[in-house]
Amino acid sequence: DIQMTQSPSSVSASVGDTVIITCRASQATGSWFAWYQQKPEKAPKVLIYLTSSLQSGVPSRFSGSGSGTEFTLTISSLQPEDFATYYCQQGNSFPRTFGQGTKVEVK
Amino acid sequence: EVQLLDSGGGLVQPGGSLRLSCSASGFTFSDYGMNWVRQAPGKGLEWVSTITLDGRNTYYADSVKGRFTISRDNSENTMYLEMNSLRAEDTAVYHCVKGYTSFDFWGQGTMVTVSS
């Protein structure tokens, strides 16, 4: 199984800040890597798929990068609606696995 | 507009059974793999199961293998999760999810509570 280690587990930030979340996989995942945003009591929604492809309708301040076993989600110029929990996920092999989540909180 | 309506959750005793359903609309259901992903209260996301677009291949998390069965009826645009021998640790919101390598649309979820 591919284990996903996501960091940090939480981050305090202000509107306008740049936030970087990292996910490390225990094995290479190819390009099959995605990022999700979840707000309280809501279903997750995909932000980034195939490592760096922006899902339709997602603001361009969200970007993804990485390769091999290290992947990054960058939120540039954090907006009030971006305070949420973020998860990474690998789709290279079964079982599909998620990171533990990163909560972006108001500083 | 893509819609996934998951249903069938409820309160069940340990060892009991439930059948979840996911009714899909707004896309060509038979063109996509489908999944169940769960989230225990206050916890993170856990992938449960995937079924390929034609239903020929299924995959399960070790935690549910042998107890849960995923299936689909492409003529009815519906996916199912048959859950047997339920345990307290299966308590979670279960989401129906569209996609295969990534999950591009999620249902709102149906709550399953396993408790005596």
Short mmCIF file of C-alpha atoms in Angstrom, two decimals:
data_model
loop_
_atom_site.label_atom_id
_atom_site.label_comp_id
_atom_site.label_asym_id
_atom_site.label_seq_id
_atom_site.Cartn_x
_atom_site.Cartn_y
_atom_site.Cartn_z
CA ASP A 1 0.00 0.00 0.00
CA ILE A 2 1.13 3.56 -0.68
CA GLN A 3 1.18 5.57 2.55
CA MET A 4 0.60 9.33 2.30
CA THR A 5 2.21 11.66 4.83
CA GLN A 6 0.75 15.15 4.66
CA SER A 7 2.22 18.19 6.39
CA PRO A 8 1.59 20.34 8.23
CA SER A 9 -1.48 18.96 10.01
CA SER A 10 -2.63 22.53 10.56
CA VAL A 11 -1.52 26.00 9.59
CA SER A 12 -2.61 29.44 10.78
CA ALA A 13 -2.66 32.05 8.05
CA SER A 14 -4.09 35.44 7.16
CA VAL A 15 -5.96 36.62 4.10
CA GLY A 16 -3.41 37.38 1.39
CA ASP A 17 -0.84 34.87 2.63
CA THR A 18 0.63 32.07 0.54
CA VAL A 19 0.07 28.61 2.02
CA ILE A 20 2.05 25.53 0.96
CA ILE A 21 0.93 22.02 1.86
CA THR A 22 3.15 19.02 1.18
CA CYS A 23 2.38 15.36 0.73
CA ARG A 24 4.98 12.62 0.67
CA ALA A 25 4.14 9.18 -0.72
CA SER A 26 5.88 6.01 0.45
CA GLN A 27 6.29 4.95 -3.20
CA ALA A 28 6.24 6.75 -6.53
CA THR A 29 2.72 7.52 -7.72
CA GLY A 30 3.38 8.72 -11.24
CA SER A 31 1.16 11.67 -12.10
CA TRP A 32 -1.92 10.14 -10.43
CA PHE A 33 -2.14 12.64 -7.62
CA ALA A 34 -5.00 14.88 -6.53
CA TRP A 35 -5.89 17.52 -3.95
CA TYR A 36 -9.28 18.12 -2.31
CA GLN A 37 -10.83 20.86 -0.23
CA GLN A 38 -13.44 20.13 2.43
CA LYS A 39 -15.45 22.65 4.42
CA PRO A 40 -17.33 21.69 7.61
CA GLU A 41 -20.42 19.55 7.01
CA LYS A 42 -19.78 19.58 3.25
CA ALA A 43 -18.59 16.97 0.79
CA PRO A 44 -15.01 17.32 -0.44
CA LYS A 45 -14.39 18.86 -3.83
CA VAL A 46 -11.45 18.27 -6.12
CA LEU A 47 -9.09 21.16 -6.72
CA ILE A 48 -6.19 19.57 -8.60
CA TYR A 49 -5.91 16.28 -10.48
CA LEU A 50 -3.04 14.63 -12.38
CA THR A 51 -0.62 16.46 -10.04
CA SER A 52 -1.05 19.93 -11.57
CA SER A 53 -4.28 20.13 -13.60
CA LEU A 54 -6.75 22.65 -12.24
CA GLN A 55 -10.33 21.37 -11.98
CA SER A 56 -12.80 23.43 -13.96
CA GLY A 57 -14.18 26.29 -11.89
CA VAL A 58 -11.38 26.28 -9.32
CA PRO A 59 -9.62 29.64 -8.90
CA SER A 60 -6.14 29.95 -10.36
CA ARG A 61 -4.65 30.83 -6.94
CA PHE A 62 -4.64 27.06 -6.35
CA SER A 63 -1.77 25.19 -7.97
CA GLY A 64 -0.22 21.76 -7.69
CA SER A 65 3.24 20.47 -8.44
CA GLY A 66 5.54 17.58 -7.72
CA SER A 67 6.81 14.27 -8.97
CA GLY A 68 7.90 10.90 -7.73
CA THR A 69 7.02 10.89 -4.06
CA GLU A 70 6.82 14.61 -3.20
CA PHE A 71 3.81 16.74 -4.07
CA THR A 72 2.76 20.25 -3.16
CA LEU A 73 -0.43 22.29 -3.09
CA THR A 74 0.11 26.05 -3.12
CA ILE A 75 -2.61 28.54 -2.30
CA SER A 76 -1.51 32.01 -3.39
CA SER A 77 -3.15 35.09 -1.88
CA LEU A 78 -5.39 33.19 0.56
CA GLN A 79 -9.03 34.26 0.45
CA PRO A 80 -11.64 34.06 3.27
CA GLU A 81 -13.40 31.17 1.53
CA ASP A 82 -10.16 29.13 1.50
CA PHE A 83 -10.19 28.40 5.23
CA ALA A 84 -10.91 24.67 5.13
CA THR A 85 -9.28 21.26 5.37
CA TYR A 86 -7.21 19.96 2.46
CA TYR A 87 -6.43 16.35 1.56
CA CYS A 88 -4.03 14.76 -0.89
CA GLN A 89 -4.79 11.44 -2.61
CA GLN A 90 -2.93 8.98 -4.81
CA GLY A 91 -4.64 7.18 -7.67
CA ASN A 92 -1.70 5.16 -8.93
CA SER A 93 -2.63 1.90 -7.27
CA PHE A 94 -5.16 0.19 -5.02
CA PRO A 95 -5.92 0.78 -2.24
CA ARG A 96 -6.46 4.44 -3.03
CA THR A 97 -5.05 6.42 -0.11
CA PHE A 98 -5.49 9.90 1.31
CA GLY A 99 -3.26 12.08 3.42
CA GLN A 100 -4.35 12.83 6.98
CA GLY A 101 -5.51 16.34 6.09
CA THR A 102 -4.28 19.90 6.66
CA LYS A 103 -6.55 22.38 8.37
CA VAL A 104 -6.00 25.98 7.24
CA GLU A 105 -7.15 28.22 10.06
CA VAL A 106 -7.47 31.94 10.60
CA LYS A 107 -4.43 33.46 12.25
CA GLU B 1 -25.58 19.21 -13.87
CA VAL B 2 -23.93 16.22 -12.20
CA GLN B 3 -25.91 14.86 -9.26
CA LEU B 4 -25.15 11.95 -6.96
CA LEU B 5 -27.86 11.11 -4.44
CA ASP B 6 -26.62 8.69 -1.82
CA SER B 7 -29.12 7.02 0.48
CA GLY B 8 -29.76 3.99 2.67
CA GLY B 9 -27.84 4.90 5.80
CA GLY B 10 -29.20 4.54 9.30
CA LEU B 11 -28.70 3.01 12.73
CA VAL B 12 -27.83 -0.69 12.78
CA GLN B 13 -26.66 -3.06 15.48
CA PRO B 14 -23.19 -4.62 15.38
CA GLY B 15 -23.27 -7.63 13.10
CA GLY B 16 -26.14 -6.19 11.09
CA SER B 17 -26.47 -5.28 7.43
CA LEU B 18 -27.31 -2.24 5.33
CA ARG B 19 -27.51 -1.50 1.63
CA LEU B 20 -26.48 1.92 0.40
CA SER B 21 -27.60 3.29 -2.96
CA CYS B 22 -26.26 6.05 -5.18
CA SER B 23 -28.49 7.46 -7.90
CA ALA B 24 -26.56 9.33 -10.58
CA SER B 25 -27.67 11.90 -13.14
CA GLY B 26 -26.22 14.62 -15.32
CA PHE B 27 -23.52 12.47 -16.93
CA THR B 28 -23.16 9.20 -18.82
CA PHE B 29 -22.98 6.87 -15.84
CA SER B 30 -21.68 3.89 -17.80
CA ASP B 31 -18.60 5.87 -18.90
CA TYR B 32 -17.16 6.28 -15.41
CA GLY B 33 -15.71 4.30 -12.58
CA MET B 34 -17.45 4.87 -9.28
CA ASN B 35 -16.43 4.69 -5.63
CA TRP B 36 -17.47 4.78 -2.02
CA VAL B 37 -15.41 6.90 0.34
CA ARG B 38 -16.22 7.23 4.04
CA GLN B 39 -15.45 9.67 6.81
CA ALA B 40 -15.81 8.73 10.47
CA PRO B 41 -16.94 11.54 12.78
CA GLY B 42 -14.12 14.04 13.24
CA LYS B 43 -11.73 11.96 11.14
CA GLY B 44 -10.19 12.07 7.67
CA LEU B 45 -11.22 10.51 4.39
CA GLU B 46 -10.99 6.75 3.88
CA TRP B 47 -11.41 5.07 0.50
CA VAL B 48 -13.72 2.04 0.77
CA SER B 49 -14.29 0.57 -2.68
CA THR B 50 -14.13 1.16 -6.44
CA ILE B 51 -16.04 -0.40 -9.32
CA THR B 52 -14.99 -0.05 -12.96
CA LEU B 53 -17.29 1.50 -15.53
CA ASP B 54 -18.55 -1.86 -16.77
CA GLY B 55 -18.77 -3.40 -13.31
CA ARG B 56 -16.32 -6.17 -14.20
CA ASN B 57 -13.65 -5.20 -11.69
CA THR B 58 -14.05 -4.25 -8.06
CA TYR B 59 -11.57 -3.22 -5.41
CA TYR B 60 -11.86 -2.98 -1.63
CA ALA B 61 -10.03 -1.60 1.36
CA ASP B 62 -8.66 -4.36 3.58
CA SER B 63 -10.87 -3.07 6.41
CA VAL B 64 -14.05 -4.02 4.52
CA LYS B 65 -12.92 -6.87 2.26
CA GLY B 66 -15.15 -9.91 2.62
CA ARG B 67 -17.89 -7.90 4.35
CA PHE B 68 -18.84 -5.22 1.79
CA THR B 69 -19.86 -5.69 -1.85
CA ILE B 70 -19.96 -2.92 -4.43
CA SER B 71 -22.14 -3.23 -7.52
CA ARG B 72 -23.79 -1.11 -10.18
CA ASP B 73 -26.73 -1.17 -12.55
CA ASN B 74 -25.88 0.92 -15.58
CA SER B 75 -29.42 0.60 -16.94
CA GLU B 76 -30.67 2.35 -13.78
CA ASN B 77 -27.69 4.74 -13.32
CA THR B 78 -27.32 3.39 -9.80
CA MET B 79 -24.47 2.09 -7.67
CA TYR B 80 -24.81 0.06 -4.48
CA LEU B 81 -22.82 -0.92 -1.42
CA GLU B 82 -24.00 -4.01 0.40
CA MET B 83 -22.58 -3.93 3.92
CA ASN B 84 -22.64 -7.04 6.12
CA SER B 85 -21.18 -7.93 9.53
CA LEU B 86 -21.10 -4.26 10.42
CA ARG B 87 -18.80 -3.12 13.23
CA ALA B 88 -18.69 -0.01 15.39
CA GLU B 89 -15.65 1.16 13.42
CA ASP B 90 -17.76 1.26 10.23
CA THR B 91 -19.66 4.23 11.69
CA ALA B 92 -19.14 7.06 9.20
CA VAL B 93 -20.65 9.23 6.51
CA TYR B 94 -20.46 7.25 3.27
CA HIS B 95 -20.02 9.26 0.08
CA CYS B 96 -20.77 8.07 -3.42
CA VAL B 97 -17.98 9.43 -5.63
CA LYS B 98 -17.50 9.67 -9.40
CA GLY B 99 -14.09 8.95 -10.86
CA TYR B 100 -11.34 6.37 -11.03
CA THR B 101 -7.82 7.69 -10.39
CA SER B 102 -9.16 10.90 -8.87
CA PHE B 103 -12.58 11.73 -7.49
CA ASP B 104 -14.16 14.55 -9.42
CA PHE B 105 -17.64 14.68 -7.91
CA TRP B 106 -18.96 13.65 -4.49
CA GLY B 107 -22.43 12.97 -3.20
CA GLN B 108 -23.44 14.65 0.05
CA GLY B 109 -23.17 11.37 1.91
CA THR B 110 -25.36 9.09 3.99
CA MET B 111 -24.69 8.45 7.67
CA VAL B 112 -24.20 4.90 8.89
CA THR B 113 -24.17 4.38 12.66
CA VAL B 114 -23.31 0.97 14.06
CA SER B 115 -24.30 0.78 17.70
CA SER B 116 -26.25 -1.35 20.12
#
